[in-house]
Structure formats: C-alpha cells, structure tokens
Short mmCIF file of C-alpha atoms in Angstrom, two decimals:
data_model
loop_
_atom_site.label_atom_id
_atom_site.label_comp_id
_atom_site.label_asym_id
_atom_site.label_seq_id
_atom_site.Cartn_x
_atom_site.Cartn_y
_atom_site.Cartn_z
CA UNK V 1 20.01 95.46 91.71
CA UNK V 2 20.24 99.24 92.23
CA UNK V 3 18.35 99.70 88.93
CA UNK V 4 15.41 97.79 89.51
CA UNK V 5 12.71 100.14 90.29
CA UNK V 6 9.91 100.46 92.87
CA UNK V 7 7.57 97.50 92.85
CA UNK V 8 9.21 96.25 89.92
CA UNK V 9 9.85 92.20 90.31
CA UNK V 10 13.36 90.89 89.51
CA UNK V 11 12.05 89.21 86.35
CA UNK V 12 10.52 92.55 85.24
CA UNK V 13 13.35 94.24 85.53
CA UNK V 14 15.38 91.68 83.62
CA UNK V 15 12.76 91.60 81.14
CA UNK V 16 12.84 95.52 81.09
CA UNK V 17 17.10 95.38 80.43
CA UNK V 18 16.70 93.03 78.21
CA UNK V 19 19.09 90.19 79.97
CA UNK V 20 18.68 86.27 80.53
CA UNK V 21 20.69 85.18 83.22
CA UNK V 22 23.00 87.05 86.41
CA UNK V 23 26.86 86.52 87.24
CA UNK V 24 26.15 87.71 90.52
CA UNK V 25 28.78 89.07 93.15
CA UNK V 26 27.37 89.57 96.77
CA UNK V 27 28.51 89.68 100.74
CA UNK V 28 26.76 89.10 104.04
CA UNK V 29 24.62 92.22 102.99
CA UNK V 30 23.00 91.02 99.71
CA UNK V 31 22.84 87.39 100.49
CA UNK V 32 18.72 87.29 100.88
CA UNK V 33 18.38 89.65 97.37
CA UNK V 34 20.37 86.40 95.97
CA UNK V 35 18.20 84.20 97.27
CA UNK V 36 15.09 85.89 96.62
CA UNK V 37 16.21 86.10 93.17
CA UNK V 38 17.29 82.11 93.01
CA UNK V 39 13.53 81.92 94.59
CA UNK V 40 12.13 83.63 91.54
CA UNK V 41 13.62 81.30 89.03
CA UNK V 42 15.63 83.77 87.05
CA UNK V 43 19.08 81.56 85.65
CA UNK V 44 22.16 83.19 87.64
CA UNK V 45 25.31 82.04 89.42
CA UNK V 46 27.40 83.18 92.96
CA UNK V 47 30.62 83.65 92.17
CA UNK V 48 32.70 82.94 95.24
CA UNK V 49 30.07 82.38 97.88
CA UNK V 50 28.68 79.53 98.71
CA UNK V 51 24.77 78.37 100.10
CA UNK V 52 23.20 75.41 101.56
CA UNK V 53 19.93 76.54 99.78
CA UNK V 54 19.08 73.52 96.66
CA UNK V 55 17.98 76.45 94.18
CA UNK V 56 21.01 78.74 94.66
CA UNK V 57 23.88 78.05 91.69
CA UNK V 58 27.93 78.81 93.40
CA UNK V 59 31.50 78.51 92.80
CA UNK V 60 33.55 79.45 95.30
CA UNK V 61 37.03 78.62 96.85
CA UNK V 62 38.03 76.23 99.63
CA UNK V 63 40.01 78.51 101.19
CA UNK V 64 39.78 77.01 104.95
CA UNK V 65 42.20 74.54 104.32
CA UNK V 66 45.52 76.52 102.59
CA UNK V 67 44.72 79.15 105.77
CA UNK V 68 45.26 76.27 108.05
CA UNK V 69 48.34 75.92 106.60
CA UNK V 70 49.56 79.41 106.66
CA UNK V 71 48.94 79.72 109.43
CA UNK V 72 50.40 76.97 111.02
CA UNK V 73 53.44 77.78 108.80
CA UNK V 74 54.35 80.89 110.55
CA UNK V 75 53.33 78.95 113.56
CA UNK V 76 56.35 76.51 113.22
CA UNK V 77 58.98 78.97 112.27
CA UNK V 78 58.23 80.52 115.88
CA UNK V 79 55.87 83.46 115.90
CA UNK V 80 53.23 83.33 118.50
CA UNK V 81 51.75 87.39 117.88
CA UNK V 82 50.06 87.03 114.76
CA UNK V 83 47.39 89.16 113.86
CA UNK V 84 44.63 88.94 110.97
CA UNK V 85 43.44 91.86 109.02
CA UNK V 86 39.83 91.17 107.19
CA UNK V 87 37.64 92.70 104.94
CA UNK V 88 34.51 94.92 107.10
CA UNK V 89 32.47 92.90 103.93
CA UNK V 90 31.56 89.51 104.98
CA UNK V 91 30.99 85.88 102.95
CA UNK V 92 31.73 82.85 103.07
CA UNK V 93 35.25 82.46 102.18
CA UNK V 94 36.04 85.15 104.39
CA UNK V 95 34.62 83.25 107.38
CA UNK V 96 36.25 80.34 106.56
CA UNK V 97 39.88 81.95 106.92
CA UNK V 98 39.30 83.49 110.02
CA UNK V 99 37.86 80.48 111.50
CA UNK V 100 41.09 78.82 110.06
CA UNK V 101 43.48 81.11 111.94
CA UNK V 102 40.60 81.13 115.35
CA UNK V 103 41.86 76.93 114.66
CA UNK V 104 44.97 77.46 114.33
CA UNK V 105 45.64 79.24 117.20
CA UNK V 106 43.06 76.90 119.82
CA UNK V 107 45.13 74.05 118.07
CA UNK V 108 48.37 75.50 119.31
CA UNK V 109 47.39 76.44 122.26
CA UNK V 110 47.68 80.27 122.08
CA UNK V 111 45.11 82.84 122.93
CA UNK V 112 43.69 84.91 120.13
CA UNK V 113 44.30 88.53 121.10
CA UNK V 114 41.29 90.84 120.47
CA UNK V 115 43.95 93.54 119.75
CA UNK V 116 45.60 91.43 117.26
CA UNK V 117 42.15 90.83 114.74
CA UNK V 118 41.32 93.95 112.61
CA UNK V 119 38.19 94.87 110.31
CA UNK V 120 39.46 96.98 107.24
CA UNK V 121 37.54 98.51 104.03
CA UNK V 122 39.93 95.90 101.89
CA UNK V 123 42.04 97.92 99.84
CA UNK V 124 45.39 99.92 99.49
CA UNK V 125 44.62 101.64 101.93
CA UNK V 126 43.53 99.93 104.28
CA UNK V 127 46.27 97.13 104.34
CA UNK V 128 48.78 100.19 104.94
CA UNK V 129 46.48 101.72 107.87
CA UNK V 130 46.44 98.25 109.57
CA UNK V 131 49.69 97.78 109.79
CA UNK V 132 50.67 100.95 111.02
CA UNK V 133 47.99 100.28 113.83
CA UNK V 134 49.57 96.93 114.83
CA UNK V 135 52.69 97.93 114.89
CA UNK V 136 52.00 100.79 117.02
CA UNK V 137 50.90 98.21 119.83
CA UNK V 138 52.58 97.69 122.80
CA UNK V 139 52.92 94.45 122.10
CA UNK V 140 53.17 94.29 117.89
CA UNK V 141 52.62 90.92 116.13
CA UNK V 142 55.96 89.46 114.60
CA UNK V 143 53.48 88.08 111.32
CA UNK V 144 50.90 89.52 109.76
CA UNK V 145 48.10 87.70 107.41
CA UNK V 146 46.33 90.42 105.19
CA UNK V 147 42.75 87.55 103.84
CA UNK V 148 42.35 90.20 100.97
CA UNK V 149 45.04 90.85 98.22
CA UNK V 150 44.65 94.73 98.01
CA UNK V 151 45.47 95.08 101.57
CA UNK V 152 48.40 92.86 101.36
CA UNK V 153 49.81 94.87 98.50
CA UNK V 154 48.77 98.20 100.87
CA UNK V 155 50.41 96.58 104.00
CA UNK V 156 54.32 96.21 101.53
CA UNK V 157 53.83 99.23 99.99
CA UNK V 158 53.93 100.16 103.91
CA UNK V 159 56.79 98.43 104.97
CA UNK V 160 58.88 99.73 102.59
CA UNK V 161 58.04 103.78 103.31
CA UNK V 162 58.58 102.60 107.12
CA UNK V 163 61.78 100.95 106.44
CA UNK V 164 60.44 98.03 108.06
CA UNK V 165 61.91 94.72 106.07
CA UNK V 166 60.15 92.03 105.26
CA UNK V 167 60.65 88.81 106.34
CA UNK V 168 63.09 89.87 109.04
CA UNK V 169 61.49 92.20 110.51
CA UNK V 170 58.17 91.75 109.97
CA UNK V 171 56.59 88.46 108.21
CA UNK V 172 53.16 89.29 105.94
CA UNK V 173 50.72 86.29 104.48
CA UNK V 174 48.42 87.71 102.03
CA UNK V 175 45.93 86.17 99.66
CA UNK V 176 45.95 86.47 95.48
CA UNK V 177 43.39 85.38 93.42
CA UNK V 178 45.86 85.92 90.20
CA UNK V 179 49.32 86.82 89.79
CA UNK V 180 49.37 90.05 92.07
CA UNK V 181 51.77 88.21 94.49
CA UNK V 182 54.04 87.83 91.32
CA UNK V 183 54.64 91.62 90.90
CA UNK V 184 55.58 92.92 94.39
CA UNK V 185 58.97 92.46 96.61
CA UNK V 186 59.21 90.43 98.05
CA UNK V 187 57.01 88.03 96.50
CA UNK V 188 54.66 87.26 99.16
CA UNK V 189 53.79 83.82 100.65
CA UNK V 190 49.90 83.92 99.64
CA UNK V 191 46.76 81.70 99.88
CA UNK V 192 46.23 81.64 96.25
CA UNK V 193 42.98 80.99 94.26
CA UNK V 194 42.19 80.38 90.84
CA UNK V 195 40.48 83.49 90.09
CA UNK V 196 39.93 82.68 85.98
CA UNK V 197 38.49 78.76 86.38
CA UNK V 198 35.86 80.55 89.17
CA UNK V 199 35.07 83.08 86.12
CA UNK V 200 35.03 80.14 83.75
CA UNK V 201 32.60 77.92 85.42
CA UNK V 202 30.62 79.79 86.89
CA UNK V 203 29.95 81.56 83.00
CA UNK V 204 29.89 77.82 81.03
CA UNK V 205 27.14 77.30 83.31
CA UNK V 206 25.44 79.61 82.80
CA UNK V 207 25.87 79.74 78.95
CA UNK V 208 24.83 75.80 78.61
CA UNK V 209 21.65 76.52 80.70
CA UNK V 210 20.44 79.46 78.81
CA UNK V 211 20.64 77.67 75.05
CA UNK V 212 19.90 74.63 73.93
CA UNK V 213 23.54 73.50 72.65
CA UNK V 214 24.04 71.49 75.24
CA UNK V 215 25.58 67.86 74.67
CA UNK V 216 23.41 64.94 75.15
CA UNK V 217 24.14 63.72 78.34
CA UNK V 218 25.34 67.31 79.20
CA UNK V 219 24.05 68.19 83.33
CA UNK V 220 22.89 71.74 83.54
CA UNK V 221 21.49 71.07 86.19
CA UNK V 222 22.21 73.23 89.88
CA UNK V 223 25.80 73.85 90.01
CA UNK V 224 27.88 74.10 93.55
CA UNK V 225 31.11 73.69 92.66
CA UNK V 226 34.00 74.18 95.33
CA UNK V 227 37.45 74.30 93.69
CA UNK V 228 40.28 74.19 96.18
CA UNK V 229 43.05 76.94 96.85
CA UNK V 230 46.52 76.30 97.52
CA UNK V 231 48.95 77.82 99.66
CA UNK V 232 52.06 79.22 98.11
CA UNK V 233 55.00 80.19 100.31
CA UNK V 234 57.19 83.03 98.92
CA UNK V 235 59.58 85.51 100.22
CA UNK V 236 57.25 87.16 103.07
CA UNK V 237 57.62 84.66 105.54
CA UNK V 238 60.89 84.02 107.69
CA UNK V 239 61.69 83.37 112.06
CA UNK V 240 60.47 86.01 114.00
CA UNK V 241 62.98 89.01 114.77
CA UNK V 242 64.31 88.80 118.17
CA UNK V 243 63.20 92.49 119.38
CA UNK V 244 59.77 93.19 117.56
CA UNK V 245 59.19 96.44 114.93
CA UNK V 246 57.09 99.66 116.69
CA UNK V 247 55.82 101.99 114.73
CA UNK V 248 54.92 105.53 117.11
CA UNK V 249 51.86 107.43 115.17
CA UNK V 250 53.83 109.65 113.41
CA UNK V 251 55.55 106.93 111.44
CA UNK V 252 58.81 106.70 113.23
CA UNK V 253 59.92 103.35 114.26
CA UNK V 254 60.87 102.31 118.44
CA UNK V 255 62.04 99.76 119.40
CA UNK V 256 60.34 97.28 122.04
CA UNK V 257 62.60 96.40 125.49
CA UNK V 258 63.50 93.02 125.50
#
C-alpha cells in the first residue's frame, strides 16, 4: 500500500491503479490495514494469516499440531535443551508455532529458558547467526527449532562451516512451505505447509468473486480456510550427544565439561 497517495482512499488507489482485487500477505504491523481494506468492501484475500472478523477473507495453514509433534519428537529422543528461533515479524501462524513449542515443553514438565528463545530476521544470514548464538551459550541446546525455511537453511549451512554434525552433534527441525528441505544435506525434518495450495485457493476465490462465471450453487461468500500442515521426519534429528557442542565467538568448537 506504499503507492497510496496522501488523503487517498483504498478504493481510490485501486481505481487509479486499475486493480479489481488484492491477494495480501500481512504481519502484525499491517493487520489493521487489512481490516480497513475489508471494511471498505474491497475484494481481497489474506494468505497465511487468519482473522476473527467476518469481513476478512483468508486462507492459511494450521501448523500448531505438527509443531507440537515436532517438539514431542525431540523430547522422545531424549532432548531437554531445545531452542526455538522465530521470525521477528509475527502473524497468527508464527504465534501458533511458538505456542506449540511452549505447550510441548510445559507438558514435559520443562521450564523454557529465555536464553533458548531468539527472534531474528528470518533469512539465511539470520539462521546462521542464531545457530552461533545458541551454541556459544554456557549451556547450549542439543536441538533447535527454526520457524522459517530460509533460517533453517542458514543454520544448516553454518553448521557445516563449523563442522557441527547434524544430527550427531545437534538436531535441527525447520519449516518448509515448498520443497526446500529436499535440497539440503541432510534433508531436514520439517513442519511442512502447502504454499501452492494456499495461493491456488486464494486466487481461485478472488477470481470467482470478481467474475460472473461461478456455476449455480457455488459459494462466493467469505472464505476462511485452514489447511493442515504435517510433520515430516527426515535426517536432521537424532538422539542428543553425550557432550553438547559449543562454539566460541570466533567460530572455534569447544567442549562442554561433564
């Protein structure tokens, strides 16, 4: 919405740009804008976030349950120091993943250590930096959950650079919304979302709502669709090491005394 001129309404901007509708990707900073667009009656669908308001259309993935299963998977293998690295930008999907992590740890009777929770810019560089931060702790984690695909890839790359073996030295679980996990070595365990289906369903609803081609009986009323994500266990999770790996600020591995 950066193209909206001062004093210009949302509908006026759309008319000037010759736009009939919007597919929107938002975060916690732009949710109010999304609600204003919906209140103005502009055809729109939010992708990868959900709303309670009846006038906001959305399609999203439910990643709470598979995230809970992912943390339980690590707990069942014996991990107790499990870190979480999440996006500094927030939406309901990311909040669900954090809530699932908290629930799994609480159900296991474990207090969450603030040092094992880190918000980053969710890109490759951020993931690598987070891995170094966690492994430089006096009591480092033996497993890390990354809530974003690029951050997961960045952590795996940085682990390879530091000669930290995954999963022998450190277990990593990530999120994938396409096939990125299949392009890493090792293939990473992931909470998997179907981003293509989200885009398809959102675009399909918007096109139908803007056209007169809907078949008799087809519903073009509000769409509030949640698609279930799944946990896919691959090759980046294993039993915790006897001695956790530590890395100095200069990138040198150091041992943790028993």
